[in-house]
CSV table of C-alpha atoms and ligand atoms in Angstrom, one decimal:
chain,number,residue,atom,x,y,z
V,1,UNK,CA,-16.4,-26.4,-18.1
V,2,UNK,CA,-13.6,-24.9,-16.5
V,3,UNK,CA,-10.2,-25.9,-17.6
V,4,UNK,CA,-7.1,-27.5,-15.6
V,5,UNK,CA,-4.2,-25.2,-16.3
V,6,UNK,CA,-0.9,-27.3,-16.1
V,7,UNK,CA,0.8,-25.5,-13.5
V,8,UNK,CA,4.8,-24.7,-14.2
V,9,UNK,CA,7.7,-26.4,-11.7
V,10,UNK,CA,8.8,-23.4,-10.4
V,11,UNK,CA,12.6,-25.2,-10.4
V,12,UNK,CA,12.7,-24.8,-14.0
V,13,UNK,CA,12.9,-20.8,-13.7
V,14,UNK,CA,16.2,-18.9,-13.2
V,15,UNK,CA,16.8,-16.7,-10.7
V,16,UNK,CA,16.3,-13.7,-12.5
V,17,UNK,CA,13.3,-15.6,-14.0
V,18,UNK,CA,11.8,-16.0,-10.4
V,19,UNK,CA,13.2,-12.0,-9.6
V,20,UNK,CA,10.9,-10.9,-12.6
V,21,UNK,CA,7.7,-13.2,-11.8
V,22,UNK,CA,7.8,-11.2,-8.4
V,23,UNK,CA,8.2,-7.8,-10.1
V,24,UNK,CA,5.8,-8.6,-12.2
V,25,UNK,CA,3.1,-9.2,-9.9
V,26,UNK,CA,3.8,-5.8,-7.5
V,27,UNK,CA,6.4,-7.3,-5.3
V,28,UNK,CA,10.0,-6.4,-4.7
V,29,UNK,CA,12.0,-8.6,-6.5
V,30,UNK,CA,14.3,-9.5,-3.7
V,31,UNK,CA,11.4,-11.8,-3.1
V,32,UNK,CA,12.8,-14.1,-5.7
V,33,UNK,CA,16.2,-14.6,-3.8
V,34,UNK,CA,13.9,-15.8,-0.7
V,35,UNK,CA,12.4,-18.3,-2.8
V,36,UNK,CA,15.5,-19.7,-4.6
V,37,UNK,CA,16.9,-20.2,-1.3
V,38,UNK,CA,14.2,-22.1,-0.1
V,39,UNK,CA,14.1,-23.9,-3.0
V,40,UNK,CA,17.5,-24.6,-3.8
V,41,UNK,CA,19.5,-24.7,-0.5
V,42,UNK,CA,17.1,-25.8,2.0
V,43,UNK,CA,15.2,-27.9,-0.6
V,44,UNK,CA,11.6,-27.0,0.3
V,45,UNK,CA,9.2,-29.7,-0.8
V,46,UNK,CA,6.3,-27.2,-0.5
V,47,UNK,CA,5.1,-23.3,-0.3
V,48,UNK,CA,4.2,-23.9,3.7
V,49,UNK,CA,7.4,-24.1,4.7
V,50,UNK,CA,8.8,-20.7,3.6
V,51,UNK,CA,8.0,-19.3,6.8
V,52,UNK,CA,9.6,-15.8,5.6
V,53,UNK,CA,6.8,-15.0,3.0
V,54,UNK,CA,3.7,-13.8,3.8
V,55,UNK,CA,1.0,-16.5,3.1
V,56,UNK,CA,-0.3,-14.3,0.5
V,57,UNK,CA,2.7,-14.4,-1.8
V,58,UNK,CA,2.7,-18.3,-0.6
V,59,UNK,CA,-1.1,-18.7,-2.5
V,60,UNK,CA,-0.1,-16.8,-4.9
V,61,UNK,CA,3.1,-19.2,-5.9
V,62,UNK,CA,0.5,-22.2,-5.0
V,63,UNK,CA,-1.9,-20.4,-7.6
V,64,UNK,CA,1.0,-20.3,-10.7
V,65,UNK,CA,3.4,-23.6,-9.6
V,66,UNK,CA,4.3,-26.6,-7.9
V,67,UNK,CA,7.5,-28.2,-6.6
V,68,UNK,CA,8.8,-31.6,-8.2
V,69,UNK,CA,10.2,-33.5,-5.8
V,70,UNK,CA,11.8,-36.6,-6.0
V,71,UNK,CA,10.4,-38.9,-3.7
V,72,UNK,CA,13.3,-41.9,-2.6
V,73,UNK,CA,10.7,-44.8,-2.5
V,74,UNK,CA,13.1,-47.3,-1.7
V,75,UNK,CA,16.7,-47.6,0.4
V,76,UNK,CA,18.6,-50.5,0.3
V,77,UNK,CA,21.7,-50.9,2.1
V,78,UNK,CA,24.5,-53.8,1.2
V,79,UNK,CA,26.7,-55.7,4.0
V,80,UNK,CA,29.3,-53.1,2.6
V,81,UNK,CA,27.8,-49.9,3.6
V,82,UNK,CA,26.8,-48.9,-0.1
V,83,UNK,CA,23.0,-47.6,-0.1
V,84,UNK,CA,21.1,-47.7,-3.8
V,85,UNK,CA,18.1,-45.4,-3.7
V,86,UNK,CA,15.0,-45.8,-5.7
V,87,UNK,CA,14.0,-42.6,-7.4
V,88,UNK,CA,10.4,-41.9,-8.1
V,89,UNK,CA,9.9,-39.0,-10.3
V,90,UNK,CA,6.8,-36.7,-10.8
V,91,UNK,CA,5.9,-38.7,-13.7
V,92,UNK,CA,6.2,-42.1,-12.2
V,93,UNK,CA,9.0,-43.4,-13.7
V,94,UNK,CA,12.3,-44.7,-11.2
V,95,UNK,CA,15.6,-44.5,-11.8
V,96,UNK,CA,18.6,-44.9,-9.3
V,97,UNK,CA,21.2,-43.3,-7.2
V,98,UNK,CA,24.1,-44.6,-5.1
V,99,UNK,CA,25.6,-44.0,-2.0
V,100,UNK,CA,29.6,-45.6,-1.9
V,101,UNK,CA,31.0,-45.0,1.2
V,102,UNK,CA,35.1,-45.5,2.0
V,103,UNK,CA,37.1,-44.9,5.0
V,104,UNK,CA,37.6,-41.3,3.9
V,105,UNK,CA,35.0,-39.7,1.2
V,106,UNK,CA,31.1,-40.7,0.5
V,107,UNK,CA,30.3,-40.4,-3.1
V,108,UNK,CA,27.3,-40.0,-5.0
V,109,UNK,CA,26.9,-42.4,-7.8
V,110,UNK,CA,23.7,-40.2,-9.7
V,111,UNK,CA,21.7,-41.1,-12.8
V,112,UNK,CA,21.2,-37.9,-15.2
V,113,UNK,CA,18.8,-40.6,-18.0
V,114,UNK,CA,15.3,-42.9,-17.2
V,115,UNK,CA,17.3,-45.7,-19.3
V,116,UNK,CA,19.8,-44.3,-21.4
V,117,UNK,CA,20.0,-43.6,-25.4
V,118,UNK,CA,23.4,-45.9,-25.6
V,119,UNK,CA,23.6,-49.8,-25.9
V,120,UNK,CA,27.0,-51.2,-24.3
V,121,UNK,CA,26.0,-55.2,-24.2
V,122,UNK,CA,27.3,-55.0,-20.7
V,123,UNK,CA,25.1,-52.6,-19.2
V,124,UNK,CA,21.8,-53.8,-17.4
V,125,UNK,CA,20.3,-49.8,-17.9
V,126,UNK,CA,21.0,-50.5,-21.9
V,127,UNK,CA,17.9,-52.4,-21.6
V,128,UNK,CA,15.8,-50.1,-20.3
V,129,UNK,CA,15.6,-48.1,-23.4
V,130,UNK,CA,15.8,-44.1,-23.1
V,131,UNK,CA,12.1,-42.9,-21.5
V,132,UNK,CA,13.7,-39.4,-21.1
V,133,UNK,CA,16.4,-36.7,-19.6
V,134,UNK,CA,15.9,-36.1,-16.3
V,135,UNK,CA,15.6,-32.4,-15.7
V,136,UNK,CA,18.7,-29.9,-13.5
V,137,UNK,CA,16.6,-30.5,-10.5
V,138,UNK,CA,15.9,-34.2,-10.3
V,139,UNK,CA,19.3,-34.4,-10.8
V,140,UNK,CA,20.2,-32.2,-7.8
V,141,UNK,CA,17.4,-33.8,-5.3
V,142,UNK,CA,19.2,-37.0,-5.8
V,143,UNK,CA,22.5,-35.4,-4.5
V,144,UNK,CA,20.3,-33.5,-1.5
V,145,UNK,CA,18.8,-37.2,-1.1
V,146,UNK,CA,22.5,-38.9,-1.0
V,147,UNK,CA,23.9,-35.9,1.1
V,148,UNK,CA,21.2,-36.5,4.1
V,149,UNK,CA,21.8,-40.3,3.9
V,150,UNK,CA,25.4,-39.7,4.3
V,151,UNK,CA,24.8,-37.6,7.5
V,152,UNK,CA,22.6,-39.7,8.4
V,153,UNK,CA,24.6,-43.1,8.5
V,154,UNK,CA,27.6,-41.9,8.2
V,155,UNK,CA,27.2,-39.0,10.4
V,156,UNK,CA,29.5,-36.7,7.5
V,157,UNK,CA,28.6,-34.4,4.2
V,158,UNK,CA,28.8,-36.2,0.9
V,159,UNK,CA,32.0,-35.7,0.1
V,160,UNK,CA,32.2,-36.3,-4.2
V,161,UNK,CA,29.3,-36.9,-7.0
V,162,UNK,CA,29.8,-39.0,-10.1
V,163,UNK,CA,27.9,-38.8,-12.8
V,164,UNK,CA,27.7,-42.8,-13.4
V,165,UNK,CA,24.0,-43.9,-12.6
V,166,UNK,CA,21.4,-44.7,-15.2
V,167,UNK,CA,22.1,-42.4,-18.5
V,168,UNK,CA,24.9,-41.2,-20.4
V,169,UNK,CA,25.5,-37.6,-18.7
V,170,UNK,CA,26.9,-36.1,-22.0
V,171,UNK,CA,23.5,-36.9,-24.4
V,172,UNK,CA,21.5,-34.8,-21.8
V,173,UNK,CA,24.6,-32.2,-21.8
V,174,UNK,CA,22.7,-29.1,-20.9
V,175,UNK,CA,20.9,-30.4,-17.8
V,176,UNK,CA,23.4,-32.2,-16.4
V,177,UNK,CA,25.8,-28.6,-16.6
V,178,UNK,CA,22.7,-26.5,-15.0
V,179,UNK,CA,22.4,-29.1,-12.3
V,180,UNK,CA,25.8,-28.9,-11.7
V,181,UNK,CA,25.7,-25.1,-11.2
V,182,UNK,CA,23.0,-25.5,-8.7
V,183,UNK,CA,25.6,-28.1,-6.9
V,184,UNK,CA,28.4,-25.8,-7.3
V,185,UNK,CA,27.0,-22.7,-6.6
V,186,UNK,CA,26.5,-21.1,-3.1
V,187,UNK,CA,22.7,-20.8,-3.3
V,188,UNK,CA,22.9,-24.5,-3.4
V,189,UNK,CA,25.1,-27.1,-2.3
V,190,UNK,CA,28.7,-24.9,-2.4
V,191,UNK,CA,30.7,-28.2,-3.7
V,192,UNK,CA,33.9,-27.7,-5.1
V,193,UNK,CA,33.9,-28.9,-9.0
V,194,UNK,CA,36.7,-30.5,-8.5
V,195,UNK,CA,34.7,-33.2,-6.2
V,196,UNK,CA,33.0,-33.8,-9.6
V,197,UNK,CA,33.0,-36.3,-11.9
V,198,UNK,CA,31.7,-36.4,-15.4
V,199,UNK,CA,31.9,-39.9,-16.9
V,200,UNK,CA,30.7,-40.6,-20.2
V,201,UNK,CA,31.3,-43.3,-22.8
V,202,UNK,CA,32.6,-41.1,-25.3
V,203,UNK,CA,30.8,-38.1,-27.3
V,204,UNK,CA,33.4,-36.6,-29.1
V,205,UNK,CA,31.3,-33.7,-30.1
V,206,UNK,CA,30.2,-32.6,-26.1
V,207,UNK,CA,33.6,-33.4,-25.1
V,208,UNK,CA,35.0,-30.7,-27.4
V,209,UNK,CA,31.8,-28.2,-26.4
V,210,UNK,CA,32.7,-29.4,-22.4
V,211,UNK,CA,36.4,-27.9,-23.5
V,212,UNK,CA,35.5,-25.0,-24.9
V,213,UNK,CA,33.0,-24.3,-21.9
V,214,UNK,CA,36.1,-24.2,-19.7
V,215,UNK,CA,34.1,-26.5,-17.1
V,216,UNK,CA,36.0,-26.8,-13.8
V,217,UNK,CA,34.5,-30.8,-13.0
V,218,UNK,CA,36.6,-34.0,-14.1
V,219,UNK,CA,35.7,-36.1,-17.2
V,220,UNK,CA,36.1,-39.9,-17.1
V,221,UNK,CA,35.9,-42.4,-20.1
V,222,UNK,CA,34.2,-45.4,-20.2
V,223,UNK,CA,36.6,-47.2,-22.8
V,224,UNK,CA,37.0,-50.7,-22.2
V,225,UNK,CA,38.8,-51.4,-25.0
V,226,UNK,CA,41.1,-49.2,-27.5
V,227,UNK,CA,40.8,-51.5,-30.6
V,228,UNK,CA,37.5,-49.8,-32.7
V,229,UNK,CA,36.5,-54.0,-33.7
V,230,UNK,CA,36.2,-54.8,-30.1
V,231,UNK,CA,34.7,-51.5,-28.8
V,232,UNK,CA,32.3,-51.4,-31.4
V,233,UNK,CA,31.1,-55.1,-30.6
V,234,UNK,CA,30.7,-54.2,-26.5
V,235,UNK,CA,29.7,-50.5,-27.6
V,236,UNK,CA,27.9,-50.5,-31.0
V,237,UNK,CA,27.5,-46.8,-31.0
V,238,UNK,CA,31.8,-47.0,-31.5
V,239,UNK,CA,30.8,-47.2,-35.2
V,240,UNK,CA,29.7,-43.9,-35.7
V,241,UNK,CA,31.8,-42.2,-32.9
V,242,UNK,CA,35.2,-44.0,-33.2
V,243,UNK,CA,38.0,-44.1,-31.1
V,244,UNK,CA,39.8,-41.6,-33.7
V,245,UNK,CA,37.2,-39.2,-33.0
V,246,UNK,CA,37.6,-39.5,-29.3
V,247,UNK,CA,40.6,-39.8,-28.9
V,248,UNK,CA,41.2,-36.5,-30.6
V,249,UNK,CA,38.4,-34.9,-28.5
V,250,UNK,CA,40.2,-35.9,-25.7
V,251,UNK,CA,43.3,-34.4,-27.1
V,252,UNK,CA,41.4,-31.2,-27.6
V,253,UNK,CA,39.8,-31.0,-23.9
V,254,UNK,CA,43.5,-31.7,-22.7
V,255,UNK,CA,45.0,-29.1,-24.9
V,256,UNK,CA,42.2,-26.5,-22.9
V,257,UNK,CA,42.0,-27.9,-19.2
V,258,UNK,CA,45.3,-29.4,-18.9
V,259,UNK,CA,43.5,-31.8,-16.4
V,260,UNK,CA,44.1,-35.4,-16.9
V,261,UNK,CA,42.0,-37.8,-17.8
V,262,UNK,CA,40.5,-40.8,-16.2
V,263,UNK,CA,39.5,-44.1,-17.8
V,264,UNK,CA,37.2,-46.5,-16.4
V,265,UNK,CA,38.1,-50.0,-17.9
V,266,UNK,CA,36.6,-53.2,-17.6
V,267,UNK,CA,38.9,-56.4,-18.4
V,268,UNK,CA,36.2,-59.2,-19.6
V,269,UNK,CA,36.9,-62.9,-20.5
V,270,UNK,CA,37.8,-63.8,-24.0
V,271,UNK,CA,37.4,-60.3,-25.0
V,272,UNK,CA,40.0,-57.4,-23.8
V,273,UNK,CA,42.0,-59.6,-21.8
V,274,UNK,CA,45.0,-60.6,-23.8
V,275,UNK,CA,48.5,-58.1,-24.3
V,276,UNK,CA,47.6,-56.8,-27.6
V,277,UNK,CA,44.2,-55.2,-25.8
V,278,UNK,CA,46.8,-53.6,-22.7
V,279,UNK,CA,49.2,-52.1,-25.2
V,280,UNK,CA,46.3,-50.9,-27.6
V,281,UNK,CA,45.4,-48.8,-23.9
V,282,UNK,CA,48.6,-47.7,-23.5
V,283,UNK,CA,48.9,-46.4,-26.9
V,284,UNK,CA,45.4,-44.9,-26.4
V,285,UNK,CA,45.9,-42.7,-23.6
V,286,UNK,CA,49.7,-41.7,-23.2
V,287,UNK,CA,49.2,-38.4,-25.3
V,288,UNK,CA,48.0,-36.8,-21.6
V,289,UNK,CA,48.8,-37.2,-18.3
V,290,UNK,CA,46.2,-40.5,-17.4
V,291,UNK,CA,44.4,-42.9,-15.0
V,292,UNK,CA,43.4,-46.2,-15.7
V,293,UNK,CA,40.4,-47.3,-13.1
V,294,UNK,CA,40.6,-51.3,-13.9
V,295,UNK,CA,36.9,-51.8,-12.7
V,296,UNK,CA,35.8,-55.3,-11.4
V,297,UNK,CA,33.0,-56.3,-13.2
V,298,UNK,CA,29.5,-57.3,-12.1
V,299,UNK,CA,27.8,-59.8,-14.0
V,300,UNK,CA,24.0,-58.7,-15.6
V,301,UNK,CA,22.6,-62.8,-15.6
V,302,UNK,CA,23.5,-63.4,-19.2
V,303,UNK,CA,26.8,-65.4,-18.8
V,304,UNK,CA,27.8,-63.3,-21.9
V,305,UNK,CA,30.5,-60.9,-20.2
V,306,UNK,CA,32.2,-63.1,-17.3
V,307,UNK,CA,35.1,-60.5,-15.6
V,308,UNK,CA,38.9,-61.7,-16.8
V,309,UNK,CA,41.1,-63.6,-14.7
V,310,UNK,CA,43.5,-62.2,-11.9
V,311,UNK,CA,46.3,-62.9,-13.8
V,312,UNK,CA,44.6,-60.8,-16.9
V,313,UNK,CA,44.5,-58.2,-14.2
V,314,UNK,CA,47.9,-58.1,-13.1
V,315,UNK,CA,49.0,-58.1,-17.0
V,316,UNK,CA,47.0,-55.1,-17.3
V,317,UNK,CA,48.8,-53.2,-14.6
V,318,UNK,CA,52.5,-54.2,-15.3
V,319,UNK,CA,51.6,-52.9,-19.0
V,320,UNK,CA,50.4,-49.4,-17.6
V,321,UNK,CA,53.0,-49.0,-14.9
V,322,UNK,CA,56.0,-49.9,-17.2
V,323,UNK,CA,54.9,-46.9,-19.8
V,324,UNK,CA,54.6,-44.2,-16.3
V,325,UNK,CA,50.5,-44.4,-16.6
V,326,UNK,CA,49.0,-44.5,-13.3
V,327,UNK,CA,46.2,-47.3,-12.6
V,328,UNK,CA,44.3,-49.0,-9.8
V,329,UNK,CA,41.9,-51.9,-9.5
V,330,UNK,CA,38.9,-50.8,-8.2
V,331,UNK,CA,36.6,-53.5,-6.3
V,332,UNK,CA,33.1,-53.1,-7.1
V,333,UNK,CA,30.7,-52.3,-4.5
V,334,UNK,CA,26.9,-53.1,-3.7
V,335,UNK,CA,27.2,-56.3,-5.8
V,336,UNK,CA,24.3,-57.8,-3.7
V,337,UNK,CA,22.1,-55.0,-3.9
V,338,UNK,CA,22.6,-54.8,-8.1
V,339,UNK,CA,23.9,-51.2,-7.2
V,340,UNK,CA,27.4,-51.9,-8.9
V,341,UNK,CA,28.7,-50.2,-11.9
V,342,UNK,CA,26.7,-51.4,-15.2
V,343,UNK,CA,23.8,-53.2,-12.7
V,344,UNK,CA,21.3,-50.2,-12.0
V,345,UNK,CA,18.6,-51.5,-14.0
V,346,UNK,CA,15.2,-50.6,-11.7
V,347,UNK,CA,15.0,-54.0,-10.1
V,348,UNK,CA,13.9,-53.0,-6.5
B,401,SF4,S1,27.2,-48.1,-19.8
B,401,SF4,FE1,26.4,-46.0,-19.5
B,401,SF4,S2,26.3,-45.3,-21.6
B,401,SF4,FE2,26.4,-47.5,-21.8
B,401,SF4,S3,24.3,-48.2,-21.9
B,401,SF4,FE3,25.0,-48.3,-19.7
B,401,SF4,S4,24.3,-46.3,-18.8
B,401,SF4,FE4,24.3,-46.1,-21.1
């Protein structure tokens, strides 16, 4: 009986990888570059298409490989302009990407987990529990998705990624950094790092590894409170990786980058909304030159997290403003599509 050989997605080699199959097989290895390109930049979804190679070499890459393409199943579009993709992967699974679009910059909201390893109470992906990493290049297809709906509807390039889908970015570190090369580099996307944003909910150890790296994107916490009882209640994985242990992380990736930091807050009800919870933030996050993102929050259907008052809000700012940190209050977007921060939970 003959046997099925799994064929190898040829996106997982490297360049030189792809240089040396060609070699390797009597070709010139220049023959690699052509591929990358067509695999990277002009994001073939087949060998067909690479009109450039003869359609020997295109068997013979049909005979060792295939192409794992995302395939956007689903696009739904709010009253606000924000667009919330539905990612099927090779496997089958789905996870999520956004589409925010403002006045000046479209952003790509991407997810870099199916579910994610963490638990925040808040968040409806903490339910889903972690299936598995996605891999460099279903993280880049979402972008190439995102970046063709924004010239599509918006008739301009995606302007700015964050890395604040489905997934903590920092527990699938080393995909997440290759997929960022591909986005960075010219045989990909060409996008400026700094048009990047990292957020995670606080790894100390990756944080101090992203440092030493010298990576060029921006980090933003997700730290919604700065009192290790509270944090720990909303974030239970606070008790093994504590706000003493990020904070000095944080001073560590400042003492390297220099860049500052960003923290994405959430004021809730009952729970981080009084002055002792604002000056426990201050205190936090004066060692280095800060932003506070006060993030409006989008209810998940369990009544257990209800967003704090205005007046909680305005508290908030005074607090930060008085003590020279800068902050804004950031209105959430795609509430009625469930595409808002904390809400990407594979409804659709
Ligand atoms: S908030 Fe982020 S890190 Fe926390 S469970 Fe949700 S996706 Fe994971």
């Amino acid at each position: 009986m003959e046997e099925k050989v799994k064929k190898k997605d040829i996106r997982a080699l490297t360049l030189d990888q792809l240089r040396e199959f060609f070699v390797n097989n009597g070709d010139k290895a220049f023959r690699g570059n052509q591929v990358y390109e067509w695999l990277w930049q002009k994001s073939a979804h087949t060998f067909d298409v690479m009109t450039n190679i003869s359609k020997e070499t295109r068997d013979l890459l049909t005979s060792n490989f295939v192409i794992n393409h995302i395939k956007v199943d689903q696009i739904q579009r709010s009253s606000d302009g924000t667009i919330k993709n539905a990612v099927r992967l090779h496997d089958d699974l789905v996870v999520e990407s956004v589409l925010i679009p403002t006045k000046s910059r479209t952003t790509a909201c991407v997810s870099s987990q199916v579910g994610c390893s963490l638990d925040c109470k808040f968040c409806a992906t903490s339910r889903l529990k972690r299936m598995r990493n996605l891999n460099p290049d279903e993280i880049y297809d979402q972008v190439v998705a995102i970046d063709n709906e924004s010239r599509l509807y918006f008739d301009r390039p995606l302007s700015n990624i964050v890395f604040m889908g489905m997934g903590e970015p920092l527990m699938n570190y080393n995909n997440v950094l290759k997929a960022i090369d591909k986005i960075t580099s010219p045989e990909g996307l060409g996008m400026s790092p700094k048009r990047i944003t990292v957020s995670t909910s606080g790894v100390p150890k990756m944080i101090k590894k992203m440092a030493d790296e010298e990576v060029k994107f921006n980090l933003a916490v997700s730290l919604h409170s700065a009192i290790d009882e509270i944090r720990t209640s909303i974030m239970p994985f606070n008790a093994t990786m504590n706000l003493a242990d990020l904070r000095e992380a944080l001073q560590y990736w400042y003492s390297k980058t220099k860049n500052r930091i960003t923290y994405e807050y959430v004021v809730w009800k009952g729970i981080n909304d009084s002055q002792k919870d604002a000056d426990a933030l201050v205190q936090f996050c004066r060692f280095a030159p800060s932003k506070v993102n006060l993030i409006e929050y989008n209810p998940i259907d369990d009544g257990q997290f209800q967003q704090a008052n205005d007046k909680a809000i305005e508290m908030y700012v005074a607090t930060l403003e008085r003590k020279g940190i800068t902050v804004t209050v950031r209105r959430s977007r795609g509430k009625d599509i469930d595409a808002a921060c904390g809400q990407l939970a594979n409804k659709i």
